[in-house]
Every structure is written in structure tokens, then in C-alpha cells.
PDB file of C-alpha atoms in Angstrom:
ATOM      1  CA  MET U   1      24.686  19.569  -3.241  1.00 46.00           C
ATOM      2  CA  SER U   2      27.620  21.389  -1.628  1.00 44.00           C
ATOM      3  CA  SER U   3      31.207  20.225  -2.049  1.00 48.00           C
ATOM      4  CA  ASP U   4      31.256  19.370   1.688  1.00 60.00           C
ATOM      5  CA  GLU U   5      28.490  16.802   1.196  1.00 86.00           C
ATOM      6  CA  SER U   6      30.191  14.974  -1.657  1.00 94.00           C
ATOM      7  CA  ILE U   7      33.136  12.701  -0.939  1.00 97.00           C
ATOM      8  CA  ILE U   8      33.608  11.813  -4.628  1.00 97.00           C
ATOM      9  CA  ARG U   9      33.562  14.596  -7.226  1.00 97.00           C
ATOM     10  CA  ALA U  10      34.347  13.875 -10.855  1.00 97.00           C
ATOM     11  CA  GLU U  11      34.004  16.636 -13.420  1.00 97.00           C
ATOM     12  CA  GLY U  12      33.982  16.032 -17.156  1.00 97.00           C
ATOM     13  CA  ILE U  13      36.154  12.925 -17.038  1.00 98.00           C
ATOM     14  CA  THR U  14      36.948  11.524 -20.460  1.00 98.00           C
ATOM     15  CA  LYS U  15      39.085   8.566 -21.501  1.00 97.00           C
ATOM     16  CA  ARG U  16      40.215   7.960 -25.057  1.00 97.00           C
ATOM     17  CA  PHE U  17      42.100   4.951 -26.350  1.00 96.00           C
ATOM     18  CA  GLY U  18      43.311   6.200 -29.713  1.00 95.00           C
ATOM     19  CA  ASP U  19      40.203   7.198 -31.650  1.00 95.00           C
ATOM     20  CA  PHE U  20      37.906   5.262 -29.336  1.00 96.00           C
ATOM     21  CA  VAL U  21      36.168   7.265 -26.594  1.00 96.00           C
ATOM     22  CA  ALA U  22      35.502   4.851 -23.725  1.00 96.00           C
ATOM     23  CA  VAL U  23      34.196   7.506 -21.316  1.00 96.00           C
ATOM     24  CA  ASP U  24      32.793  10.767 -22.638  1.00 96.00           C
ATOM     25  CA  ASP U  25      32.527  13.846 -20.382  1.00 96.00           C
ATOM     26  CA  VAL U  26      31.131  12.088 -17.293  1.00 97.00           C
ATOM     27  CA  SER U  27      30.476  14.053 -14.095  1.00 97.00           C
ATOM     28  CA  LEU U  28      29.579  12.380 -10.792  1.00 97.00           C
ATOM     29  CA  ARG U  29      28.808  13.478  -7.238  1.00 96.00           C
ATOM     30  CA  VAL U  30      28.654  10.935  -4.419  1.00 97.00           C
ATOM     31  CA  VAL U  31      27.295  12.001  -1.029  1.00 96.00           C
ATOM     32  CA  ARG U  32      29.219  11.007   2.090  1.00 95.00           C
ATOM     33  CA  GLY U  33      27.837   7.932   3.802  1.00 95.00           C
ATOM     34  CA  SER U  34      25.554   7.008   0.896  1.00 96.00           C
ATOM     35  CA  ILE U  35      25.291   3.853  -1.198  1.00 97.00           C
ATOM     36  CA  PHE U  36      25.847   4.892  -4.805  1.00 97.00           C
ATOM     37  CA  ALA U  37      25.031   2.493  -7.656  1.00 96.00           C
ATOM     38  CA  PHE U  38      26.964   2.877 -10.892  1.00 95.00           C
ATOM     39  CA  LEU U  39      25.288   0.726 -13.527  1.00 92.00           C
ATOM     40  CA  GLY U  40      25.887  -0.120 -17.153  1.00 88.00           C
ATOM     41  CA  ALA U  41      26.196  -3.028 -19.542  1.00 84.00           C
ATOM     42  CA  ASN U  42      29.504  -4.652 -20.429  1.00 83.00           C
ATOM     43  CA  GLY U  43      31.493  -2.253 -22.601  1.00 87.00           C
ATOM     44  CA  SER U  44      29.537   0.797 -21.421  1.00 90.00           C
ATOM     45  CA  GLY U  45      32.563   2.470 -19.812  1.00 92.00           C
ATOM     46  CA  LYS U  46      31.696   1.440 -16.253  1.00 91.00           C
ATOM     47  CA  SER U  47      34.944  -0.338 -15.373  1.00 89.00           C
ATOM     48  CA  THR U  48      37.062   2.326 -17.092  1.00 93.00           C
ATOM     49  CA  THR U  49      35.366   4.984 -14.966  1.00 95.00           C
ATOM     50  CA  ILE U  50      36.008   3.077 -11.741  1.00 94.00           C
ATOM     51  CA  ARG U  51      39.676   2.594 -12.623  1.00 93.00           C
ATOM     52  CA  MET U  52      40.001   6.351 -13.101  1.00 96.00           C
ATOM     53  CA  LEU U  53      38.229   7.099  -9.810  1.00 96.00           C
ATOM     54  CA  ILE U  54      40.602   4.891  -7.795  1.00 95.00           C
ATOM     55  CA  GLY U  55      43.745   6.152  -9.509  1.00 94.00           C
ATOM     56  CA  LEU U  56      44.609   3.127 -11.627  1.00 93.00           C
ATOM     57  CA  LEU U  57      43.985   4.877 -14.944  1.00 95.00           C
ATOM     58  CA  GLN U  58      44.799   8.440 -15.964  1.00 95.00           C
ATOM     59  CA  PRO U  59      41.869  10.256 -17.611  1.00 97.00           C
ATOM     60  CA  THR U  60      42.390  12.040 -20.914  1.00 97.00           C
ATOM     61  CA  ALA U  61      40.485  15.028 -19.541  1.00 97.00           C
ATOM     62  CA  GLY U  62      38.582  16.081 -16.428  1.00 98.00           C
ATOM     63  CA  THR U  63      39.157  16.266 -12.678  1.00 98.00           C
ATOM     64  CA  ILE U  64      38.643  13.734  -9.869  1.00 98.00           C
ATOM     65  CA  VAL U  65      38.642  14.385  -6.111  1.00 97.00           C
ATOM     66  CA  VAL U  66      38.072  11.546  -3.639  1.00 97.00           C
ATOM     67  CA  ASP U  67      37.932  12.340   0.079  1.00 96.00           C
ATOM     68  CA  GLY U  68      39.654  15.669  -0.564  1.00 95.00           C
ATOM     69  CA  ILE U  69      42.507  14.160  -2.588  1.00 96.00           C
ATOM     70  CA  ASP U  70      43.229  15.080  -6.196  1.00 97.00           C
ATOM     71  CA  VAL U  71      43.322  11.568  -7.646  1.00 97.00           C
ATOM     72  CA  ILE U  72      45.038  12.596 -10.875  1.00 96.00           C
ATOM     73  CA  ALA U  73      47.854  14.421  -9.073  1.00 96.00           C
ATOM     74  CA  HIS U  74      48.198  11.906  -6.202  1.00 95.00           C
ATOM     75  CA  PRO U  75      46.916   8.501  -7.355  1.00 93.00           C
ATOM     76  CA  ARG U  76      48.805   6.529  -4.728  1.00 91.00           C
ATOM     77  CA  ARG U  77      47.764   8.723  -1.810  1.00 93.00           C
ATOM     78  CA  VAL U  78      44.073   8.101  -2.433  1.00 93.00           C
ATOM     79  CA  ARG U  79      44.491   4.341  -1.996  1.00 88.00           C
ATOM     80  CA  ASP U  80      44.978   4.744   1.757  1.00 88.00           C
ATOM     81  CA  HIS U  81      41.474   6.232   1.913  1.00 93.00           C
ATOM     82  CA  ILE U  82      39.613   3.621  -0.134  1.00 95.00           C
ATOM     83  CA  GLY U  83      38.831  -0.065  -0.086  1.00 93.00           C
ATOM     84  CA  TYR U  84      38.278  -2.031  -3.266  1.00 93.00           C
ATOM     85  CA  MET U  85      36.665  -5.380  -3.977  1.00 90.00           C
ATOM     86  CA  GLY U  86      36.175  -6.763  -7.476  1.00 82.00           C
ATOM     87  CA  GLN U  87      33.940  -9.593  -8.604  1.00 73.00           C
ATOM     88  CA  LYS U  88      37.005 -11.832  -8.498  1.00 75.00           C
ATOM     89  CA  VAL U  89      37.903 -11.630  -4.823  1.00 75.00           C
ATOM     90  CA  SER U  90      41.598 -10.868  -4.342  1.00 81.00           C
ATOM     91  CA  LEU U  91      42.466 -13.757  -2.047  1.00 88.00           C
ATOM     92  CA  TYR U  92      45.699 -15.622  -2.711  1.00 89.00           C
ATOM     93  CA  GLN U  93      45.217 -19.320  -3.278  1.00 89.00           C
ATOM     94  CA  GLY U  94      47.538 -21.586  -1.360  1.00 91.00           C
ATOM     95  CA  LEU U  95      47.360 -19.286   1.658  1.00 94.00           C
ATOM     96  CA  SER U  96      44.785 -19.674   4.400  1.00 95.00           C
ATOM     97  CA  LEU U  97      42.286 -16.899   4.965  1.00 95.00           C
ATOM     98  CA  ARG U  98      44.198 -15.907   8.109  1.00 95.00           C
ATOM     99  CA  GLU U  99      47.452 -15.725   6.125  1.00 96.00           C
ATOM    100  CA  ASN U 100      45.701 -13.543   3.554  1.00 94.00           C
ATOM    101  CA  VAL U 101      44.547 -11.253   6.358  1.00 95.00           C
ATOM    102  CA  GLU U 102      48.092 -10.943   7.720  1.00 95.00           C
ATOM    103  CA  PHE U 103      49.418 -10.212   4.229  1.00 94.00           C
ATOM    104  CA  TYR U 104      46.917  -7.400   3.641  1.00 92.00           C
ATOM    105  CA  ALA U 105      47.488  -6.021   7.141  1.00 93.00           C
ATOM    106  CA  GLY U 106      51.155  -5.657   6.225  1.00 93.00           C
ATOM    107  CA  LEU U 107      50.254  -3.800   3.029  1.00 89.00           C
ATOM    108  CA  TYR U 108      48.031  -1.440   5.012  1.00 89.00           C
ATOM    109  CA  GLY U 109      50.700  -0.876   7.647  1.00 91.00           C
ATOM    110  CA  LEU U 110      48.663  -2.258  10.546  1.00 92.00           C
ATOM    111  CA  SER U 111      50.523  -3.184  13.704  1.00 94.00           C
ATOM    112  CA  ALA U 112      50.044  -6.604  15.305  1.00 93.00           C
ATOM    113  CA  THR U 113      47.778  -5.067  17.956  1.00 94.00           C
ATOM    114  CA  GLN U 114      45.743  -3.170  15.372  1.00 94.00           C
ATOM    115  CA  LEU U 115      45.397  -6.352  13.314  1.00 93.00           C
ATOM    116  CA  GLU U 116      44.126  -8.418  16.229  1.00 93.00           C
ATOM    117  CA  ASP U 117      41.632  -5.756  17.290  1.00 93.00           C
ATOM    118  CA  ARG U 118      40.340  -5.078  13.786  1.00 93.00           C
ATOM    119  CA  TRP U 119      40.291  -8.650  12.489  1.00 94.00           C
ATOM    120  CA  GLY U 120      38.724  -9.928  15.700  1.00 93.00           C
ATOM    121  CA  ALA U 121      35.774  -7.612  15.163  1.00 92.00           C
ATOM    122  CA  LEU U 122      35.493  -8.381  11.433  1.00 92.00           C
ATOM    123  CA  ARG U 123      35.832 -12.132  11.921  1.00 92.00           C
ATOM    124  CA  GLU U 124      32.855 -12.140  14.279  1.00 92.00           C
ATOM    125  CA  ARG U 125      30.747  -9.685  12.293  1.00 88.00           C
ATOM    126  CA  PHE U 126      31.251 -11.477   8.973  1.00 89.00           C
ATOM    127  CA  SER U 127      30.964 -14.979  10.515  1.00 90.00           C
ATOM    128  CA  LEU U 128      34.420 -16.034   9.297  1.00 93.00           C
ATOM    129  CA  GLY U 129      35.750 -17.812  12.389  1.00 93.00           C
ATOM    130  CA  GLU U 130      35.321 -21.316  10.982  1.00 92.00           C
ATOM    131  CA  ALA U 131      36.828 -20.290   7.641  1.00 93.00           C
ATOM    132  CA  GLU U 132      39.939 -18.635   9.051  1.00 93.00           C
ATOM    133  CA  ARG U 133      42.199 -21.658   8.570  1.00 94.00           C
ATOM    134  CA  GLU U 134      40.725 -22.654   5.227  1.00 95.00           C
ATOM    135  CA  LYS U 135      42.215 -21.799   1.842  1.00 94.00           C
ATOM    136  CA  PRO U 136      40.121 -19.539  -0.434  1.00 90.00           C
ATOM    137  CA  GLU U 137      39.792 -22.190  -3.136  1.00 90.00           C
ATOM    138  CA  ASP U 138      38.104 -24.492  -0.601  1.00 93.00           C
ATOM    139  CA  LEU U 139      35.504 -21.941   0.524  1.00 90.00           C
ATOM    140  CA  PRO U 140      31.931 -21.593  -0.825  1.00 90.00           C
ATOM    141  CA  ALA U 141      31.346 -18.531  -3.030  1.00 84.00           C
ATOM    142  CA  GLY U 142      29.272 -16.737  -0.401  1.00 86.00           C
ATOM    143  CA  VAL U 143      31.969 -17.120   2.252  1.00 89.00           C
ATOM    144  CA  ARG U 144      34.657 -15.936  -0.192  1.00 89.00           C
ATOM    145  CA  GLN U 145      32.621 -12.817  -0.925  1.00 86.00           C
ATOM    146  CA  ARG U 146      32.174 -12.059   2.779  1.00 89.00           C
ATOM    147  CA  ALA U 147      35.907 -12.552   3.280  1.00 91.00           C
ATOM    148  CA  GLY U 148      36.657 -10.228   0.375  1.00 90.00           C
ATOM    149  CA  LEU U 149      34.438  -7.509   1.821  1.00 90.00           C
ATOM    150  CA  ALA U 150      36.005  -7.938   5.267  1.00 91.00           C
ATOM    151  CA  LEU U 151      39.513  -7.573   3.817  1.00 92.00           C
ATOM    152  CA  SER U 152      38.545  -4.486   1.813  1.00 92.00           C
ATOM    153  CA  THR U 153      37.473  -2.808   5.080  1.00 92.00           C
ATOM    154  CA  LEU U 154      40.415  -4.035   7.180  1.00 93.00           C
ATOM    155  CA  HIS U 155      42.115  -0.604   7.180  1.00 92.00           C
ATOM    156  CA  ARG U 156      38.865   1.291   7.876  1.00 92.00           C
ATOM    157  CA  PRO U 157      38.552   3.048   4.500  1.00 94.00           C
ATOM    158  CA  ARG U 158      36.272   6.064   4.162  1.00 95.00           C
ATOM    159  CA  VAL U 159      35.178   5.049   0.665  1.00 97.00           C
ATOM    160  CA  LEU U 160      34.463   1.485  -0.440  1.00 96.00           C
ATOM    161  CA  PHE U 161      34.441   0.569  -4.138  1.00 96.00           C
ATOM    162  CA  LEU U 162      32.629  -2.706  -4.860  1.00 93.00           C
ATOM    163  CA  ASP U 163      32.715  -3.910  -8.470  1.00 89.00           C
ATOM    164  CA  GLU U 164      30.077  -6.614  -9.068  1.00 86.00           C
ATOM    165  CA  PRO U 165      30.438  -7.876  -5.474  1.00 85.00           C
ATOM    166  CA  THR U 166      27.559 -10.394  -5.640  1.00 83.00           C
ATOM    167  CA  ALA U 167      28.453 -11.982  -8.990  1.00 79.00           C
ATOM    168  CA  GLY U 168      28.151 -15.768  -8.746  1.00 77.00           C
ATOM    169  CA  VAL U 169      26.499 -15.668  -5.318  1.00 78.00           C
ATOM    170  CA  ASP U 170      23.111 -17.259  -4.594  1.00 82.00           C
ATOM    171  CA  VAL U 171      20.068 -15.169  -3.657  1.00 84.00           C
ATOM    172  CA  HIS U 172      20.310 -15.884   0.087  1.00 83.00           C
ATOM    173  CA  ASN U 173      23.969 -14.866   0.319  1.00 80.00           C
ATOM    174  CA  ARG U 174      23.331 -11.817  -1.860  1.00 85.00           C
ATOM    175  CA  ALA U 175      20.777 -10.599   0.690  1.00 87.00           C
ATOM    176  CA  LEU U 176      23.204 -11.201   3.557  1.00 85.00           C
ATOM    177  CA  PHE U 177      25.928  -9.402   1.659  1.00 86.00           C
ATOM    178  CA  TRP U 178      23.729  -6.347   1.160  1.00 91.00           C
ATOM    179  CA  GLU U 179      22.993  -6.287   4.882  1.00 90.00           C
ATOM    180  CA  LEU U 180      26.742  -5.998   5.463  1.00 88.00           C
ATOM    181  CA  ILE U 181      27.007  -3.231   2.858  1.00 91.00           C
ATOM    182  CA  GLN U 182      24.193  -1.344   4.598  1.00 93.00           C
ATOM    183  CA  ASP U 183      26.036  -1.750   7.905  1.00 91.00           C
ATOM    184  CA  GLU U 184      29.094  -0.090   6.362  1.00 91.00           C
ATOM    185  CA  ALA U 185      27.016   2.842   5.119  1.00 93.00           C
ATOM    186  CA  ASP U 186      25.317   3.159   8.526  1.00 93.00           C
ATOM    187  CA  ALA U 187      28.815   3.406  10.059  1.00 92.00           C
ATOM    188  CA  GLY U 188      29.581   6.372   7.788  1.00 93.00           C
ATOM    189  CA  VAL U 189      31.438   4.610   4.984  1.00 95.00           C
ATOM    190  CA  THR U 190      30.576   5.750   1.454  1.00 97.00           C
ATOM    191  CA  VAL U 191      29.863   2.764  -0.801  1.00 97.00           C
ATOM    192  CA  PHE U 192      30.297   2.985  -4.584  1.00 97.00           C
ATOM    193  CA  VAL U 193      28.918  -0.233  -6.069  1.00 95.00           C
ATOM    194  CA  THR U 194      28.310  -1.758  -9.480  1.00 91.00           C
ATOM    195  CA  THR U 195      25.978  -4.671 -10.110  1.00 86.00           C
ATOM    196  CA  HIS U 196      24.390  -6.606 -12.963  1.00 82.00           C
ATOM    197  CA  PHE U 197      21.393  -7.403 -10.735  1.00 84.00           C
ATOM    198  CA  LEU U 198      19.171  -4.407 -11.402  1.00 86.00           C
ATOM    199  CA  GLU U 199      16.863  -5.201  -8.487  1.00 86.00           C
ATOM    200  CA  GLU U 200      19.828  -4.544  -6.169  1.00 90.00           C
ATOM    201  CA  ALA U 201      19.652  -0.875  -7.158  1.00 90.00           C
ATOM    202  CA  ASP U 202      16.799  -0.570  -4.656  1.00 90.00           C
ATOM    203  CA  TYR U 203      19.335  -0.986  -1.851  1.00 93.00           C
ATOM    204  CA  CYS U 204      21.034   2.208  -3.031  1.00 95.00           C
ATOM    205  CA  ASP U 205      20.429   5.882  -2.323  1.00 96.00           C
ATOM    206  CA  TRP U 206      21.439   7.092  -5.780  1.00 97.00           C
ATOM    207  CA  ILE U 207      21.844   5.572  -9.242  1.00 96.00           C
ATOM    208  CA  SER U 208      23.963   6.639 -12.194  1.00 95.00           C
ATOM    209  CA  PHE U 209      23.626   4.676 -15.418  1.00 93.00           C
ATOM    210  CA  ILE U 210      26.274   4.803 -18.136  1.00 93.00           C
ATOM    211  CA  ASP U 211      25.736   3.729 -21.734  1.00 90.00           C
ATOM    212  CA  ALA U 212      28.296   3.976 -24.568  1.00 90.00           C
ATOM    213  CA  GLY U 213      30.523   6.115 -22.372  1.00 94.00           C
ATOM    214  CA  ARG U 214      27.842   8.709 -21.489  1.00 93.00           C
ATOM    215  CA  LEU U 215      25.670   9.107 -18.407  1.00 94.00           C
ATOM    216  CA  VAL U 216      22.046   8.528 -19.348  1.00 91.00           C
ATOM    217  CA  ALA U 217      20.576   8.698 -15.838  1.00 92.00           C
ATOM    218  CA  ASP U 218      21.626  10.220 -12.526  1.00 94.00           C
ATOM    219  CA  ALA U 219      18.883  10.198  -9.886  1.00 94.00           C
ATOM    220  CA  SER U 220      17.373   8.440  -6.876  1.00 93.00           C
ATOM    221  CA  PRO U 221      15.539   5.125  -7.400  1.00 90.00           C
ATOM    222  CA  SER U 222      12.173   6.836  -6.735  1.00 87.00           C
ATOM    223  CA  GLU U 223      12.903   9.572  -9.260  1.00 89.00           C
ATOM    224  CA  LEU U 224      13.864   7.014 -11.912  1.00 91.00           C
ATOM    225  CA  ARG U 225      10.610   5.166 -11.263  1.00 88.00           C
ATOM    226  CA  ARG U 226       8.683   8.400 -11.664  1.00 85.00           C
ATOM    227  CA  ARG U 227      10.400   9.309 -14.958  1.00 88.00           C
ATOM    228  CA  PHE U 228      10.763   5.930 -16.662  1.00 89.00           C
ATOM    229  CA  SER U 229       7.842   3.758 -15.593  1.00 87.00           C
ATOM    230  CA  SER U 230       4.062   3.739 -15.628  1.00 82.00           C
ATOM    231  CA  GLY U 231       4.063   4.284 -11.874  1.00 84.00           C
ATOM    232  CA  TYR U 232       2.922   2.479  -8.755  1.00 88.00           C
ATOM    233  CA  VAL U 233      -0.171   0.276  -8.868  1.00 91.00           C
ATOM    234  CA  ILE U 234      -2.211   0.612  -5.672  1.00 94.00           C
ATOM    235  CA  HIS U 235      -5.033  -1.761  -4.842  1.00 94.00           C
ATOM    236  CA  LEU U 236      -7.611  -1.061  -2.139  1.00 95.00           C
ATOM    237  CA  ALA U 237      -9.933  -3.871  -1.102  1.00 95.00           C
ATOM    238  CA  PRO U 238     -12.784  -2.636   1.174  1.00 94.00           C
ATOM    239  CA  GLY U 239     -14.603  -5.963   1.062  1.00 90.00           C
ATOM    240  CA  SER U 240     -17.979  -4.640  -0.179  1.00 92.00           C
ATOM    241  CA  ASP U 241     -19.512  -2.625  -3.025  1.00 91.00           C
ATOM    242  CA  ALA U 242     -20.542   0.102  -0.603  1.00 93.00           C
ATOM    243  CA  GLY U 243     -16.972   0.279   0.691  1.00 93.00           C
ATOM    244  CA  CYS U 244     -15.639   0.520  -2.868  1.00 93.00           C
ATOM    245  CA  GLU U 245     -17.937   3.463  -3.540  1.00 93.00           C
ATOM    246  CA  ARG U 246     -16.731   5.297  -0.422  1.00 94.00           C
ATOM    247  CA  VAL U 247     -13.093   4.626  -1.347  1.00 94.00           C
ATOM    248  CA  GLU U 248     -13.661   5.869  -4.909  1.00 93.00           C
ATOM    249  CA  ARG U 249     -15.279   9.081  -3.642  1.00 93.00           C
ATOM    250  CA  ALA U 250     -12.427   9.741  -1.196  1.00 94.00           C
ATOM    251  CA  LEU U 251      -9.840   9.222  -3.923  1.00 93.00           C
ATOM    252  CA  ALA U 252     -11.733  11.444  -6.382  1.00 92.00           C
ATOM    253  CA  GLU U 253     -11.912  14.221  -3.769  1.00 92.00           C
ATOM    254  CA  SER U 254      -8.122  13.997  -3.528  1.00 90.00           C
ATOM    255  CA  GLY U 255      -7.708  14.201  -7.292  1.00 89.00           C
ATOM    256  CA  LEU U 256      -6.806  10.543  -7.873  1.00 89.00           C
ATOM    257  CA  ALA U 257      -8.664   8.642 -10.596  1.00 87.00           C
ATOM    258  CA  ALA U 258      -9.589   5.117  -9.574  1.00 89.00           C
ATOM    259  CA  GLN U 259     -10.850   2.049 -11.432  1.00 90.00           C
ATOM    260  CA  ARG U 260     -12.906  -0.833 -10.162  1.00 91.00           C
ATOM    261  CA  ASP U 261     -10.817  -3.969 -10.018  1.00 86.00           C
ATOM    262  CA  VAL U 262     -11.356  -7.546  -8.952  1.00 84.00           C
ATOM    263  CA  GLY U 263     -12.113  -7.341  -5.257  1.00 85.00           C
ATOM    264  CA  GLY U 264     -11.757  -3.608  -4.940  1.00 93.00           C
ATOM    265  CA  VAL U 265     -10.379  -0.412  -6.447  1.00 93.00           C
ATOM    266  CA  ARG U 266      -7.148   0.194  -8.370  1.00 93.00           C
ATOM    267  CA  VAL U 267      -5.306   3.482  -8.782  1.00 92.00           C
ATOM    268  CA  ARG U 268      -1.992   4.405 -10.429  1.00 89.00           C
ATOM    269  CA  ALA U 269       0.411   6.988  -9.013  1.00 87.00           C
ATOM    270  CA  GLY U 270       3.603   8.336 -10.507  1.00 80.00           C
ATOM    271  CA  GLU U 271       5.202   8.580  -7.083  1.00 81.00           C
ATOM    272  CA  LEU U 272       4.304   7.980  -3.461  1.00 84.00           C
ATOM    273  CA  ASP U 273       4.615  11.610  -2.422  1.00 85.00           C
ATOM    274  CA  ALA U 274       2.973  13.195   0.621  1.00 90.00           C
ATOM    275  CA  ARG U 275      -0.146  14.118  -1.381  1.00 90.00           C
ATOM    276  CA  THR U 276      -0.667  10.536  -2.589  1.00 91.00           C
ATOM    277  CA  GLN U 277      -0.037   9.062   0.858  1.00 92.00           C
ATOM    278  CA  ASP U 278      -2.517  11.486   2.410  1.00 93.00           C
ATOM    279  CA  ALA U 279      -5.127  10.561  -0.209  1.00 93.00           C
ATOM    280  CA  LEU U 280      -4.656   6.850   0.502  1.00 94.00           C
ATOM    281  CA  THR U 281      -4.958   7.440   4.234  1.00 94.00           C
ATOM    282  CA  ARG U 282      -8.295   9.231   3.737  1.00 93.00           C
ATOM    283  CA  ALA U 283      -9.535   6.507   1.358  1.00 94.00           C
ATOM    284  CA  VAL U 284      -8.763   3.743   3.852  1.00 95.00           C
ATOM    285  CA  ALA U 285     -10.427   5.754   6.635  1.00 95.00           C
ATOM    286  CA  ALA U 286     -13.559   6.119   4.481  1.00 94.00           C
ATOM    287  CA  ALA U 287     -14.055   2.339   4.564  1.00 94.00           C
ATOM    288  CA  PRO U 288     -12.572   0.892   7.766  1.00 94.00           C
ATOM    289  CA  GLY U 289     -11.041  -2.542   7.265  1.00 93.00           C
ATOM    290  CA  THR U 290      -9.842  -1.762   3.729  1.00 95.00           C
ATOM    291  CA  GLN U 291      -6.743  -3.733   2.794  1.00 94.00           C
ATOM    292  CA  LEU U 292      -4.074  -1.731   0.952  1.00 94.00           C
ATOM    293  CA  THR U 293      -1.364  -3.189  -1.281  1.00 94.00           C
ATOM    294  CA  ILE U 294       1.186  -1.249  -3.332  1.00 92.00           C
ATOM    295  CA  ASP U 295       3.108  -2.738  -6.247  1.00 90.00           C
ATOM    296  CA  GLN U 296       6.098  -0.661  -7.263  1.00 86.00           C
ATOM    297  CA  PRO U 297       7.548  -0.881 -10.780  1.00 86.00           C
ATOM    298  CA  GLU U 298      10.284  -3.497 -11.118  1.00 87.00           C
ATOM    299  CA  MET U 299      13.682  -1.909 -11.596  1.00 87.00           C
ATOM    300  CA  THR U 300      14.196  -4.019 -14.725  1.00 86.00           C
ATOM    301  CA  ASP U 301      11.131  -2.336 -16.265  1.00 87.00           C
ATOM    302  CA  VAL U 302      12.401   1.073 -15.198  1.00 88.00           C
ATOM    303  CA  PHE U 303      15.703   0.486 -16.981  1.00 86.00           C
ATOM    304  CA  ARG U 304      13.956  -0.702 -20.118  1.00 87.00           C
ATOM    305  CA  GLY U 305      12.159   2.642 -20.181  1.00 88.00           C
ATOM    306  CA  LEU U 306      15.398   4.461 -19.447  1.00 87.00           C
ATOM    307  CA  MET U 307      17.224   2.748 -22.316  1.00 85.00           C
ATOM    308  CA  ARG U 308      14.359   3.471 -24.725  1.00 87.00           C
ATOM    309  CA  ALA U 309      14.578   7.151 -23.800  1.00 86.00           C
ATOM    310  CA  ALA U 310      18.375   7.120 -24.207  1.00 82.00           C
ATOM    311  CA  ALA U 311      18.086   5.497 -27.656  1.00 83.00           C
ATOM    312  CA  GLU U 312      15.554   8.129 -28.727  1.00 84.00           C
ATOM    313  CA  ARG U 313      17.868  10.941 -27.588  1.00 80.00           C
ATOM    314  CA  ALA U 314      20.790   9.346 -29.436  1.00 76.00           C
ATOM    315  CA  ALA U 315      18.716   9.085 -32.611  1.00 80.00           C
ATOM    316  CA  GLU U 316      17.766  12.761 -32.311  1.00 79.00           C
ATOM    317  CA  ARG U 317      21.450  13.739 -32.025  1.00 74.00           C
ATOM    318  CA  VAL U 318      22.309  11.770 -35.170  1.00 72.00           C
ATOM    319  CA  ALA U 319      19.366  13.314 -37.065  1.00 66.00           C
TER     320      ALA U 319
END
């Protein structure tokens, strides 16, 4: 990846609190316009890393550049380029949502005309018209989260940091929220997100996982599945024994080992690369009418494998 492609570049960042090393030599690259998941358990160093990236905490060592700005040298300057939303949405109680919007517009230096144009578009897009006169404490959790995301994008930031944005939100509103996040990425905004819901990592283009202050994974979701799971389970159901035989032969000719299963043929694949997809296409063509289903490894299972591998590496270092 070239430096032009990455809007966030962190090299060897370390944070010590006395003798305790909270973050240990972490390097990150985040591609412009991507959705980047930064995952880790409580106490892993995740929040400390984010605070360093947005200029709220000075690292003990390392370098950080966000949107071309040296964050360590100019921590305040970078804040004009980023939006931030934590799991506790920063809406002031006692003020209506509209009053909160006007307050943040003042902080961002938006003129009255800019505010009306920008908020008018966000209010419609995030379905916040009916909530505008309500106070945050009177709003449902899902509406508060949408309002928080809208406010974090009010000044059109180029990078959006979302720290546990769907915490406490029901499944339906989580899905809606991720649609809005995808819209931001499609518009060219880079999204750096943390989440405790591992299945949400599938919405992301890249995943970094931190454990005990060290990165233990840094790859795409498909690559993590390939490395830390038993692979995809593919089931082909031709509907007859003769069809199963033709499907098995076609798969064998492509180098894929198949097993008879209830109602058809089962095959495992480490990844759905072009070779595997071509083999499946030929197998289905060998028995017209074959139904194809693909079960991908659950991300929770992938992370169990990842953590087992990380524990084994840690044990080897101690030995």
C-alpha cells in the first residue's frame, strides 16, 4: 500500500503508564474511503490507541499521521478533519436535538447558511425530523445513535472515528446504522470503527485485532477466515443419485474433494477464490437444477481460532 492510499498511518506507537505498557509497538494503515474495524476486548489497548490517533493522548513512542497531519505535533489541527462518536453519544441533556445541532455548528465554525444546508440534508437522511424538538434523554436509543452519527458528520469530516457506535441498540437499528455507515464510506469518508459485536466485522473492508497491547491480526475478513477457520462449507443438492455422481466427478476433476451428505454433496473450501468458484460453476452445470448453498464461518468462530493462535505465540515467546 502506498502512502497516498492510506489516510491514517501509525508507526510503532507505544503508550506506557509508568511500568505498564498499554499499547506496544502498534502500526496501522487505513485506506482512504474504507471501513476499518479495530477490535479487542476491554483492557486490550483499543481505546488508548484511538485516543492517540485523534490527538487526545500523547504516545510514548511512534508516529501518527491522519489526513496528512502529524497528530503528535499538531493534535488540535487534526480535529477539524475528523468526526468522533463514542458509545455514549455526546448530546447535552436539557437541550433539544436542534439546540445540540446549533451548539456543535458553532464549535465547527459553520455559518447559519451552512448549518441550514447541511442539517437539512442530514435531518432527512437520518430520519430525525420528528426528533428535532425532543431532548436526548427522551429519545429511543436507536434515534439517539442516529443523531450522534449525524452530528459527528455535521462538518463533513474526511475521517470518522466510531467507538462502539451500536452499543445498546437493538438488532434492527444496528442494521440501519450500518447502512448509514456504508453510505458515508460510499461518499468517500474513511470510517474507523470499534465494536463488541464480532459479526459486524463483516461490514468492514479490513480488520485489526489488538490483544494485551499488541496487534494479533491485521487482514481482510476473507483472509482471517482462510487463516483461522476450517473454511466454507458448500452443499450441492442435485436431487438424484445420478446427479450427485456427476457433481462429484466435476468437483474431483477440479481438485476439490467432496463427501456425500444428506440430500447431496458437501465440500469444504478454505476460500472462495476464482478457482473454487469456477469448480462450483462446472459442478452445477454437470447436473442442471442443482441447488447450491454456501455457509461461511461465523466471525465469532474465526476470532476463537485467532485468539488460540495468539495464545500459542505468546506461550512460545515466554518459553
